[in-house]
Amino acid sequence: LGKLGMKDVVLLEQDQLTSGTTWHAAGLMTTYGSLSSASIDMRKYTKKLYSEILTEETGLETGFMDCGFIEVACDKDRLHYFRRVAAFNRFLGIDVDEIAPDQVQEKFPLTTKDDILAGFYVAGDGRVNPTDATMAMAKGARQYGVTLLEGQEVLSVTTTNTLETGALSKVTGATVKNKKDPERPITIHSPVVVNCAGMWARQFGEMAGVVVPNQAAEHYYLITEDMD
């Protein structure tokens, strides 16, 4: 928003940047996989943002590594679908190679190839460091005049009408906790409130009477010693 020339932009973070699920996110940066031209364009721009633009504008690295990306097909239906996706992606400039099971295992030795029919490999895709990418984005935002406020929990979204009336409401701002006087919340007035709450987007939307069809799913991750 700051780069687009928007003025008086404020980002509210309830704790600290990257203190949520960001710090243990996988950080995958893939251009392959969509049948939407708009989505492909966004993915291609995002890759350029993390690999070039942010570092050039902020001087901070995002940890981008073009280590490659493989999608595997283990049944005929998935193989048919991924070939369709690959053809569409190639049309839009994504360099996708269909590779044999032996090649999948060669590029990723930890896998087994017994049930793999084919892999779809993009050499230029990879990953970023989520924390580094966030800090680069934050610095870039500040350079464009955006105010970032951490430790600011949003209590409500203010609107022109109460939710009980059923009338169409317009957003007028948001209230946040007042650390000095918890009984008197602080109101930030704004004609636009952007929902960037991630896994809490549904609950945040409810504050303004908006239904966000989003539900957090349980994930897991493993921390291991070095693997030979």
XYZ file of C-alpha atoms in Angstrom:
228
model
C 0.000 0.000 0.000
C 2.831 2.356 0.827
C 4.523 1.658 -2.494
C 1.256 2.450 -4.270
C 1.337 5.907 -2.692
C -1.274 5.357 0.007
C -0.915 7.777 2.924
C -1.520 7.249 6.656
C -1.216 3.456 6.420
C -0.979 1.718 9.817
C -0.244 -1.963 10.395
C -1.397 -3.382 13.746
C 0.393 -6.472 15.099
C -1.030 -8.030 18.264
C 2.384 -9.312 19.403
C 5.639 -8.985 17.443
C 6.280 -9.457 13.737
C 6.965 -13.167 12.978
C 6.004 -14.256 16.517
C 3.070 -16.327 15.232
C 3.232 -19.202 12.771
C 5.626 -17.263 10.529
C 8.764 -18.258 12.402
C 8.288 -21.977 11.719
C 6.679 -21.708 8.284
C 8.249 -23.693 5.439
C 8.735 -20.544 3.357
C 8.002 -22.261 0.039
C 8.262 -19.970 -2.990
C 6.712 -21.790 -5.936
C 5.423 -20.501 -9.234
C 4.077 -23.884 -10.383
C 0.676 -25.317 -9.567
C -2.172 -23.030 -10.571
C -4.681 -23.021 -13.411
C -5.354 -19.308 -12.898
C -3.399 -16.790 -14.967
C -3.916 -14.166 -12.244
C -2.483 -16.525 -9.631
C 0.500 -17.344 -11.854
C 1.203 -13.633 -12.379
C 1.076 -13.069 -8.619
C 3.434 -15.991 -8.001
C 5.914 -14.760 -10.603
C 5.874 -11.258 -9.120
C 6.259 -12.630 -5.592
C 9.301 -14.626 -6.646
C 10.839 -11.506 -8.157
C 9.928 -9.549 -5.027
C 11.739 -11.989 -2.741
C 14.684 -12.717 -5.029
C 15.400 -9.197 -6.295
C 13.134 -6.259 -5.428
C 13.199 -6.344 -1.623
C 16.971 -6.709 -1.430
C 17.500 -3.907 -3.955
C 15.125 -1.534 -2.133
C 15.948 -2.350 1.491
C 19.424 -3.876 1.505
C 18.061 -6.862 3.443
C 18.214 -10.444 2.224
C 15.079 -12.603 2.250
C 16.944 -15.904 2.328
C 15.663 -16.851 -1.131
C 17.241 -20.075 -2.448
C 16.346 -21.459 -5.875
C 16.783 -25.053 -4.711
C 14.038 -26.319 -7.018
C 10.522 -27.663 -6.481
C 9.022 -31.063 -7.313
C 5.335 -32.013 -7.384
C 4.811 -35.774 -7.611
C 1.956 -37.723 -9.187
C 1.233 -41.096 -7.593
C -1.872 -42.097 -9.505
C -3.218 -41.691 -13.029
C -5.718 -38.978 -12.123
C -3.045 -36.797 -10.505
C -0.702 -37.427 -13.423
C -3.364 -36.270 -15.869
C -4.106 -33.196 -13.738
C -0.457 -32.207 -13.242
C 0.228 -32.549 -16.975
C -2.642 -30.163 -17.615
C -1.288 -27.737 -15.002
C 2.242 -28.037 -16.441
C 1.051 -27.269 -19.975
C -0.821 -24.180 -18.795
C 2.126 -23.028 -16.672
C 4.551 -23.428 -19.582
C 2.211 -21.302 -21.704
C 2.584 -18.544 -19.100
C 6.365 -18.800 -18.970
C 6.995 -21.238 -16.117
C 9.807 -23.675 -16.978
C 8.265 -26.993 -15.869
C 9.916 -30.321 -16.646
C 8.176 -33.677 -16.328
C 10.725 -36.066 -14.834
C 10.828 -39.831 -14.265
C 10.653 -41.466 -10.785
C 14.402 -42.166 -10.887
C 15.062 -38.473 -11.447
C 12.760 -37.539 -8.553
C 14.764 -39.758 -6.217
C 18.034 -38.442 -7.612
C 17.025 -34.854 -6.867
C 15.448 -35.730 -3.494
C 17.160 -38.854 -2.122
C 14.948 -39.046 0.991
C 11.945 -40.062 -1.107
C 10.925 -43.510 -2.282
C 9.952 -43.950 -5.913
C 7.858 -47.132 -5.692
C 4.484 -45.424 -6.157
C 5.595 -42.367 -8.148
C 4.463 -42.181 -11.773
C 6.163 -38.875 -12.575
C 7.431 -35.662 -11.064
C 7.009 -32.067 -12.217
C 10.145 -30.081 -11.574
C 10.774 -26.323 -11.596
C 14.476 -25.640 -11.127
C 14.049 -21.924 -10.380
C 11.519 -22.317 -7.574
C 12.623 -22.713 -3.972
C 12.167 -21.175 -0.555
C 12.697 -18.015 1.462
C 13.454 -17.488 5.135
C 10.059 -16.350 6.493
C 11.532 -14.169 9.235
C 14.054 -12.479 6.935
C 11.371 -11.901 4.285
C 9.048 -10.334 6.862
C 11.735 -8.001 8.172
C 12.607 -6.919 4.641
C 8.930 -6.247 3.925
C 8.638 -4.275 7.169
C 11.671 -2.132 6.358
C 10.374 -1.522 2.863
C 6.982 -0.495 4.231
C 8.572 1.970 6.662
C 10.613 3.447 3.808
C 7.322 4.223 2.051
C 5.856 5.887 5.135
C 3.876 3.004 6.641
C 3.566 2.951 10.448
C 4.006 -0.478 12.072
C 2.677 -0.810 15.621
C 3.516 -4.007 17.518
C 1.802 -5.204 20.686
C -1.505 -3.735 19.523
C -4.411 -6.149 19.833
C -7.494 -5.113 17.877
C -10.600 -5.292 20.061
C -13.233 -4.347 17.511
C -13.924 -2.848 14.105
C -16.022 0.297 14.278
C -18.804 0.816 11.756
C -21.516 3.351 10.943
C -24.259 1.010 12.164
C -24.385 -1.559 14.924
C -24.445 -5.179 13.793
C -27.859 -5.709 15.435
C -29.699 -3.390 13.021
C -29.037 -5.536 9.988
C -28.358 -2.405 7.942
C -25.414 -2.216 5.575
C -22.504 -0.877 7.583
C -19.455 1.091 6.548
C -16.145 0.679 8.299
C -14.983 3.718 10.265
C -11.908 2.318 12.009
C -10.755 -0.064 14.718
C -10.252 -0.024 18.470
C -7.107 -1.318 20.161
C -6.140 -1.938 23.763
C -4.955 1.035 25.757
C -1.940 -0.219 27.704
C -1.998 2.748 30.068
C -5.743 2.587 30.716
C -7.281 -0.800 29.734
C -10.772 0.509 30.505
C -10.501 3.127 27.756
C -9.665 1.551 24.366
C -8.031 3.679 21.695
C -9.903 4.196 18.422
C -8.037 4.546 15.155
C -10.272 6.233 12.588
C -10.019 4.970 9.018
C -12.382 4.542 6.054
C -10.590 1.304 5.145
C -9.652 -1.680 7.326
C -7.748 -4.518 5.644
C -8.112 -8.004 7.121
C -4.588 -9.478 7.220
C -5.174 -11.705 10.246
C -4.194 -14.974 8.590
C -5.527 -17.913 10.575
C -7.644 -15.478 12.614
C -9.197 -13.862 9.527
C -12.604 -15.456 10.144
C -12.814 -14.201 13.718
C -11.562 -10.765 12.714
C -14.132 -10.553 9.939
C -16.900 -11.324 12.431
C -16.041 -8.083 14.250
C -17.420 -6.194 11.239
C -20.231 -8.642 10.468
C -18.330 -10.109 7.512
C -18.270 -13.858 6.905
C -14.804 -15.029 5.866
C -14.942 -18.686 4.672
C -11.617 -19.518 6.261
C -10.778 -22.220 8.789
C -7.356 -22.948 10.240
C -6.150 -26.507 9.675
C -3.837 -28.416 11.989
C -0.293 -28.795 10.670
C 2.862 -30.240 12.119
C 6.577 -29.868 11.688
C 9.640 -31.782 12.823
C 12.956 -30.521 14.134
C 15.738 -33.038 13.568
C 19.458 -33.399 13.870
C 21.494 -33.338 10.657
C 20.432 -36.157 8.321
C 22.990 -37.993 6.195
